[in-house]
């Protein structure tokens, strides 16, 4: 049982022209759009209410989570049980809610749009352009355990990234080198020289409602935007405890925010397709042999 907030309002400009008329969160990764993978991950981790923070031209995300009874009845009448199985997510015990971020003022502002929806419970934030894959799909459950075991205001997922990538992400200043660690500080999109580590925020968070109070008080940061990272930083500065949980070696995060990482995600998922993966593997390896 739990609530997740999924910000999906971003413009996706790094994926133009693909994202000119469709949200990046609806791009296919293997057989499913990005948001489908995310919702499956949330359901596997006991989330039963999902609030999407949407924006202009994101209507296809809302449509995707509608029940299409005409389609279901048609498939049923034609005995297409295999195709009906592909619509299984439509029947998951989860409720969807949508609200609009009416001005694109940054990720911190997007999360703040959820403040009326949350009363006094903790909640998950899962960024709508990142898929977590591998391991036992239980990153969020490990984060919840950390949250339950430590009286903290937030738990943030981190993955190790190359030095050359730190400028793209929120970067941890961890107190220890453990897999679960307390944060000394966190900084959004530092330069390589100023990065306190190579541990990058990996698009999953758990917060208490204390984050909303912090979000009210931050000023525009990196890129002139209201940054969620800056609100977490403020929590730490004001004496709240914030923990980090590292992805395990067999967990991977796919950032669908740029082509390099989107292509990798697509290939990875397509190669593990139960029906076409083996054929594709053979095709790709022949292609690579030919080019070497
Ligand atoms: C956002 C966060 C950043 C985080 C990243 C993960 O950045 O601000 O801290 O590391 O998501 O994908 P954005 O990708 O919106 O620039």
Tab-separated table of C-alpha atoms and ligand atoms in Angstrom:
chain	number	residue	atom	x	y	z
A	1	UNK	CA	0.000	0.000	0.000
A	2	UNK	CA	1.515	3.311	-0.924
A	3	UNK	CA	1.481	6.445	-3.004
A	4	UNK	CA	3.846	7.320	-5.821
A	5	UNK	CA	4.252	10.632	-7.604
A	6	UNK	CA	5.530	10.357	-11.178
A	7	UNK	CA	6.622	13.657	-12.782
A	8	UNK	CA	6.138	13.477	-16.555
A	9	UNK	CA	5.815	17.136	-17.506
A	10	UNK	CA	9.316	17.730	-18.955
A	11	UNK	CA	9.597	18.778	-22.593
A	12	UNK	CA	12.079	16.093	-23.635
A	13	UNK	CA	14.053	18.507	-25.795
A	14	UNK	CA	17.112	16.226	-25.783
A	15	UNK	CA	15.051	13.713	-27.769
A	16	UNK	CA	13.799	15.976	-30.550
A	17	UNK	CA	12.325	15.441	-33.084
A	18	UNK	CA	10.928	12.217	-31.525
A	19	UNK	CA	9.341	14.201	-28.726
A	20	UNK	CA	7.843	16.937	-30.874
A	21	UNK	CA	4.332	15.516	-30.651
A	22	UNK	CA	4.695	12.608	-28.233
A	23	UNK	CA	5.903	12.529	-24.631
A	24	UNK	CA	9.306	10.922	-24.045
A	25	UNK	CA	7.590	8.868	-21.345
A	26	UNK	CA	5.536	7.174	-24.087
A	27	UNK	CA	8.536	6.134	-26.202
A	28	UNK	CA	8.744	2.372	-26.700
A	29	UNK	CA	11.378	0.450	-24.782
A	30	UNK	CA	11.054	-3.134	-25.991
A	31	UNK	CA	7.318	-3.830	-26.204
A	32	UNK	CA	6.155	-1.243	-23.714
A	33	UNK	CA	6.276	2.521	-23.363
A	34	UNK	CA	8.549	3.895	-20.650
A	35	UNK	CA	5.684	4.690	-18.251
A	36	UNK	CA	4.380	1.124	-18.499
A	37	UNK	CA	7.731	-0.194	-17.200
A	38	UNK	CA	7.651	2.355	-14.385
A	39	UNK	CA	4.101	1.528	-13.317
A	40	UNK	CA	4.963	-2.195	-13.286
A	41	UNK	CA	7.947	-1.442	-11.044
A	42	UNK	CA	5.732	0.601	-8.698
A	43	UNK	CA	3.073	-2.112	-8.493
A	44	UNK	CA	5.731	-4.749	-7.734
A	45	UNK	CA	6.734	-2.541	-4.825
A	46	UNK	CA	3.221	-2.306	-3.340
A	47	UNK	CA	2.226	1.091	-4.699
A	48	UNK	CA	-1.523	1.312	-5.238
A	49	UNK	CA	-2.040	5.035	-5.948
A	50	UNK	CA	-0.096	6.829	-8.655
A	51	UNK	CA	-0.247	10.564	-9.226
A	52	UNK	CA	1.213	11.720	-12.543
A	53	UNK	CA	2.367	15.322	-12.732
A	54	UNK	CA	1.653	15.995	-16.383
A	55	UNK	CA	1.904	18.957	-18.699
A	56	UNK	CA	0.745	20.248	-22.058
A	57	UNK	CA	0.819	17.579	-24.806
A	58	UNK	CA	0.988	14.702	-22.337
A	59	UNK	CA	-2.607	13.517	-22.826
A	60	UNK	CA	-1.492	10.223	-24.375
A	61	UNK	CA	-0.146	9.180	-20.956
A	62	UNK	CA	-3.611	9.555	-19.421
A	63	UNK	CA	-5.185	7.732	-22.357
A	64	UNK	CA	-2.713	4.877	-21.996
A	65	UNK	CA	-3.953	4.046	-18.512
A	66	UNK	CA	-7.632	4.035	-19.531
A	67	UNK	CA	-9.519	0.772	-19.824
A	68	UNK	CA	-10.301	0.246	-23.502
A	69	UNK	CA	-13.362	-1.976	-23.239
A	70	UNK	CA	-14.107	-1.881	-26.961
A	71	UNK	CA	-10.668	-3.302	-27.675
A	72	UNK	CA	-10.942	-5.894	-24.898
A	73	UNK	CA	-14.378	-7.071	-26.088
A	74	UNK	CA	-13.196	-7.258	-29.664
A	75	UNK	CA	-10.171	-9.377	-28.724
A	76	UNK	CA	-12.347	-11.582	-26.517
A	77	UNK	CA	-14.908	-12.160	-29.279
A	78	UNK	CA	-12.126	-13.106	-31.663
A	79	UNK	CA	-10.575	-15.482	-29.111
A	80	UNK	CA	-7.272	-13.575	-29.025
A	81	UNK	CA	-6.339	-14.632	-25.507
A	82	UNK	CA	-2.615	-14.080	-26.153
A	83	UNK	CA	-3.214	-10.450	-27.086
A	84	UNK	CA	-5.492	-9.952	-24.076
A	85	UNK	CA	-2.587	-11.015	-21.886
A	86	UNK	CA	-0.660	-7.996	-23.199
A	87	UNK	CA	-3.305	-5.737	-21.646
A	88	UNK	CA	-2.899	-7.263	-18.193
A	89	UNK	CA	-1.678	-4.018	-16.636
A	90	UNK	CA	-5.130	-2.500	-17.258
A	91	UNK	CA	-6.503	-4.758	-14.517
A	92	UNK	CA	-3.825	-4.106	-11.888
A	93	UNK	CA	-5.212	-2.983	-8.499
A	94	UNK	CA	-3.901	0.559	-8.792
A	95	UNK	CA	-5.603	3.952	-9.004
A	96	UNK	CA	-4.310	6.661	-11.331
A	97	UNK	CA	-4.532	10.380	-10.722
A	98	UNK	CA	-3.344	13.240	-12.909
A	99	UNK	CA	-2.592	16.858	-12.229
A	100	UNK	CA	-1.011	19.482	-14.444
A	101	UNK	CA	2.204	21.343	-13.767
A	102	UNK	CA	0.986	24.578	-15.314
A	103	UNK	CA	4.388	26.250	-15.498
A	104	UNK	CA	7.592	24.367	-16.217
A	105	UNK	CA	9.666	25.712	-13.343
A	106	UNK	CA	11.722	22.588	-12.672
A	107	UNK	CA	11.542	19.164	-11.036
A	108	UNK	CA	11.192	20.641	-7.540
A	109	UNK	CA	8.152	22.593	-8.679
A	110	UNK	CA	6.709	19.463	-10.332
A	111	UNK	CA	6.927	17.524	-7.053
A	112	UNK	CA	5.415	20.467	-5.217
A	113	UNK	CA	2.328	20.093	-7.432
A	114	UNK	CA	1.613	16.891	-5.424
A	115	UNK	CA	1.421	18.697	-2.094
A	116	UNK	CA	-2.390	18.817	-1.894
A	117	UNK	CA	-2.561	15.110	-2.668
A	118	UNK	CA	-0.325	14.010	0.203
A	119	UNK	CA	-1.551	14.349	3.773
A	120	UNK	CA	0.824	13.073	6.437
A	121	UNK	CA	2.131	9.897	4.820
A	122	UNK	CA	5.468	9.201	3.172
A	123	UNK	CA	5.452	8.792	-0.598
A	124	UNK	CA	7.623	7.641	-3.467
A	125	UNK	CA	8.800	9.865	-6.304
A	126	UNK	CA	9.689	7.933	-9.483
A	127	UNK	CA	10.955	10.095	-12.331
A	128	UNK	CA	8.982	9.324	-15.467
A	129	UNK	CA	12.003	9.135	-17.763
A	130	UNK	CA	13.999	6.447	-15.956
A	131	UNK	CA	13.525	2.693	-15.911
A	132	UNK	CA	15.105	0.587	-13.192
A	133	UNK	CA	15.800	-2.897	-14.410
A	134	UNK	CA	17.399	-6.085	-13.125
A	135	UNK	CA	18.111	-7.364	-9.654
A	136	UNK	CA	14.928	-8.582	-8.037
A	137	UNK	CA	13.135	-5.339	-9.031
A	138	UNK	CA	13.036	-4.421	-5.373
A	139	UNK	CA	15.075	-1.230	-5.189
A	140	UNK	CA	12.073	0.672	-3.832
A	141	UNK	CA	11.431	-1.984	-1.196
A	142	UNK	CA	15.058	-1.721	-0.029
A	143	UNK	CA	14.626	2.043	0.124
A	144	UNK	CA	11.427	1.580	2.145
A	145	UNK	CA	13.252	-0.693	4.596
A	146	UNK	CA	15.940	1.967	4.995
A	147	UNK	CA	13.219	4.571	5.518
A	148	UNK	CA	11.482	2.416	8.150
A	149	UNK	CA	14.725	1.541	9.970
A	150	UNK	CA	16.016	5.114	10.246
A	151	UNK	CA	14.033	8.108	11.336
A	152	UNK	CA	14.728	10.063	8.182
A	153	UNK	CA	13.088	12.694	6.018
A	154	UNK	CA	14.123	11.166	2.716
A	155	UNK	CA	15.772	8.169	1.080
A	156	UNK	CA	17.328	8.613	-2.365
A	157	UNK	CA	18.548	5.977	-4.843
A	158	UNK	CA	22.067	6.382	-6.222
A	159	UNK	CA	24.128	4.775	-8.965
A	160	UNK	CA	27.793	5.173	-9.699
A	161	UNK	CA	28.447	7.108	-12.932
A	162	UNK	CA	31.668	7.933	-14.792
A	163	UNK	CA	33.324	11.206	-13.784
A	164	UNK	CA	32.491	12.660	-17.176
A	165	UNK	CA	28.769	12.257	-16.403
A	166	UNK	CA	28.482	13.915	-12.993
A	167	UNK	CA	27.444	17.259	-14.502
A	168	UNK	CA	24.148	15.671	-15.635
A	169	UNK	CA	22.915	14.554	-12.215
A	170	UNK	CA	22.321	15.216	-8.536
A	171	UNK	CA	25.505	13.993	-6.810
A	172	UNK	CA	25.829	12.635	-3.269
A	173	UNK	CA	28.316	13.592	-0.630
A	174	UNK	CA	28.042	10.350	1.356
A	175	UNK	CA	29.104	10.029	4.990
A	176	UNK	CA	30.336	6.453	4.473
A	177	UNK	CA	31.197	4.141	1.590
A	178	UNK	CA	28.417	1.653	2.432
A	179	UNK	CA	25.621	0.547	0.132
A	180	UNK	CA	23.159	2.242	2.472
A	181	UNK	CA	24.600	5.511	3.748
A	182	UNK	CA	23.682	8.769	5.362
A	183	UNK	CA	24.100	11.889	3.254
A	184	UNK	CA	26.388	14.665	4.360
A	185	UNK	CA	25.203	16.795	1.462
A	186	UNK	CA	23.917	16.610	-2.100
A	187	UNK	CA	24.552	18.901	-5.052
A	188	UNK	CA	22.705	19.283	-8.359
A	189	UNK	CA	24.717	19.038	-11.576
A	190	UNK	CA	28.174	19.919	-10.211
A	191	UNK	CA	31.228	20.355	-12.418
A	192	UNK	CA	33.701	17.441	-12.354
A	193	UNK	CA	36.019	19.499	-10.107
A	194	UNK	CA	33.278	20.233	-7.578
A	195	UNK	CA	31.566	16.839	-7.530
A	196	UNK	CA	31.748	15.329	-4.027
A	197	UNK	CA	31.535	11.762	-5.434
A	198	UNK	CA	30.450	9.854	-8.533
A	199	UNK	CA	27.183	8.720	-6.948
A	200	UNK	CA	24.321	10.101	-9.029
A	201	UNK	CA	20.684	10.391	-8.021
A	202	UNK	CA	19.009	7.473	-9.793
A	203	UNK	CA	15.478	8.829	-10.239
A	204	UNK	CA	13.803	7.151	-7.232
A	205	UNK	CA	13.092	8.852	-3.895
A	206	UNK	CA	11.011	8.367	-0.754
A	207	UNK	CA	9.947	11.512	1.109
A	208	UNK	CA	8.034	12.579	4.150
A	209	UNK	CA	5.813	15.636	3.579
A	210	UNK	CA	8.694	17.703	5.073
A	211	UNK	CA	9.949	17.980	1.488
A	212	UNK	CA	7.047	20.304	0.609
A	213	UNK	CA	8.044	22.798	3.256
A	214	UNK	CA	11.614	22.732	1.912
A	215	UNK	CA	10.388	23.089	-1.679
A	216	UNK	CA	8.498	26.233	-0.702
A	217	UNK	CA	11.728	27.839	0.474
A	218	UNK	CA	14.245	27.039	-2.254
A	219	UNK	CA	15.206	29.493	-4.970
A	220	UNK	CA	16.047	28.650	-8.593
A	221	UNK	CA	19.257	26.616	-8.822
A	222	UNK	CA	21.033	24.737	-11.642
A	223	UNK	CA	19.636	25.752	-15.024
A	224	UNK	CA	17.545	28.459	-13.371
A	225	UNK	CA	15.072	25.764	-12.209
A	226	UNK	CA	13.567	24.895	-8.839
A	227	UNK	CA	15.569	21.762	-8.112
A	228	UNK	CA	14.363	18.830	-5.999
A	229	UNK	CA	17.995	18.236	-5.055
A	230	UNK	CA	18.187	21.721	-3.504
A	231	UNK	CA	15.154	20.957	-1.309
A	232	UNK	CA	16.825	17.718	-0.134
A	233	UNK	CA	19.983	19.730	0.562
A	234	UNK	CA	17.961	22.188	2.630
A	235	UNK	CA	16.471	19.329	4.658
A	236	UNK	CA	19.980	18.084	5.471
A	237	UNK	CA	21.225	21.584	6.336
A	238	UNK	CA	18.326	22.020	8.744
A	239	UNK	CA	19.199	18.833	10.623
A	240	UNK	CA	16.964	16.246	8.959
A	241	UNK	CA	18.476	12.858	8.249
A	242	UNK	CA	18.589	11.768	4.608
A	243	UNK	CA	19.797	8.344	3.470
A	244	UNK	CA	21.096	7.026	0.185
A	245	UNK	CA	20.666	3.491	-1.162
A	246	UNK	CA	22.954	2.304	-3.938
A	247	UNK	CA	21.753	0.246	-6.860
A	248	UNK	CA	23.169	-3.286	-6.682
A	249	UNK	CA	25.603	-4.547	-9.333
A	250	UNK	CA	22.817	-6.338	-11.176
A	251	UNK	CA	20.449	-3.359	-11.143
A	252	UNK	CA	20.573	-0.822	-13.956
A	253	UNK	CA	18.963	2.505	-14.522
A	254	UNK	CA	18.039	3.508	-18.041
A	255	UNK	CA	17.740	7.252	-18.475
A	256	UNK	CA	15.312	7.859	-21.328
A	257	UNK	CA	16.257	11.532	-21.400
A	258	UNK	CA	18.892	11.360	-24.154
A	259	UNK	CA	19.544	9.305	-27.284
A	260	UNK	CA	22.697	7.514	-26.069
A	261	UNK	CA	20.922	6.015	-23.122
A	262	UNK	CA	17.551	5.564	-24.867
A	263	UNK	CA	19.172	3.472	-27.625
A	264	UNK	CA	20.911	1.318	-25.027
A	265	UNK	CA	17.642	0.790	-23.166
A	266	UNK	CA	15.791	-0.180	-26.325
A	267	UNK	CA	18.467	-2.652	-27.433
A	268	UNK	CA	18.690	-4.173	-23.964
A	269	UNK	CA	14.947	-4.752	-23.690
A	270	UNK	CA	14.585	-5.906	-27.294
A	271	UNK	CA	17.388	-8.461	-26.795
A	272	UNK	CA	15.543	-9.925	-23.829
A	273	UNK	CA	12.237	-10.198	-25.710
A	274	UNK	CA	10.990	-13.749	-25.115
A	275	UNK	CA	9.926	-14.228	-28.750
A	276	UNK	CA	12.279	-12.099	-30.839
A	277	UNK	CA	15.309	-11.605	-28.561
A	278	UNK	CA	17.337	-14.576	-29.836
A	279	UNK	CA	16.798	-13.678	-33.495
A	280	UNK	CA	17.743	-10.086	-32.833
A	281	UNK	CA	20.896	-11.159	-30.984
A	282	UNK	CA	21.957	-13.190	-33.992
A	283	UNK	CA	21.141	-10.339	-36.360
A	284	UNK	CA	23.083	-7.824	-34.312
A	285	UNK	CA	26.113	-10.068	-33.876
A	286	UNK	CA	26.234	-10.709	-37.658
A	287	UNK	CA	25.889	-7.004	-38.262
A	288	UNK	CA	28.772	-6.318	-35.889
A	289	UNK	CA	30.947	-9.022	-37.463
A	290	UNK	CA	30.334	-7.412	-40.859
A	291	UNK	CA	31.362	-4.001	-39.581
A	292	UNK	CA	34.576	-5.149	-37.848
B	1	LIG	C1	16.870	15.030	-12.501
B	1	LIG	C2	17.388	15.417	-11.120
B	1	LIG	C3	18.791	14.866	-10.909
B	1	LIG	C4	18.779	13.364	-11.129
B	1	LIG	C5	18.209	13.035	-12.520
B	1	LIG	C6	18.036	11.534	-12.659
B	1	LIG	O1	17.651	15.718	-13.465
B	1	LIG	O2	17.373	16.813	-10.988
B	1	LIG	O3	19.220	15.145	-9.606
B	1	LIG	O4	20.085	12.838	-10.994
B	1	LIG	O5	16.923	13.645	-12.713
B	1	LIG	O6	17.572	11.203	-13.928
B	1	LIG	P1	17.139	15.942	-14.999
B	1	LIG	O7	17.312	14.625	-15.693
B	1	LIG	O8	15.696	16.336	-14.900
B	1	LIG	O9	18.016	17.012	-15.543
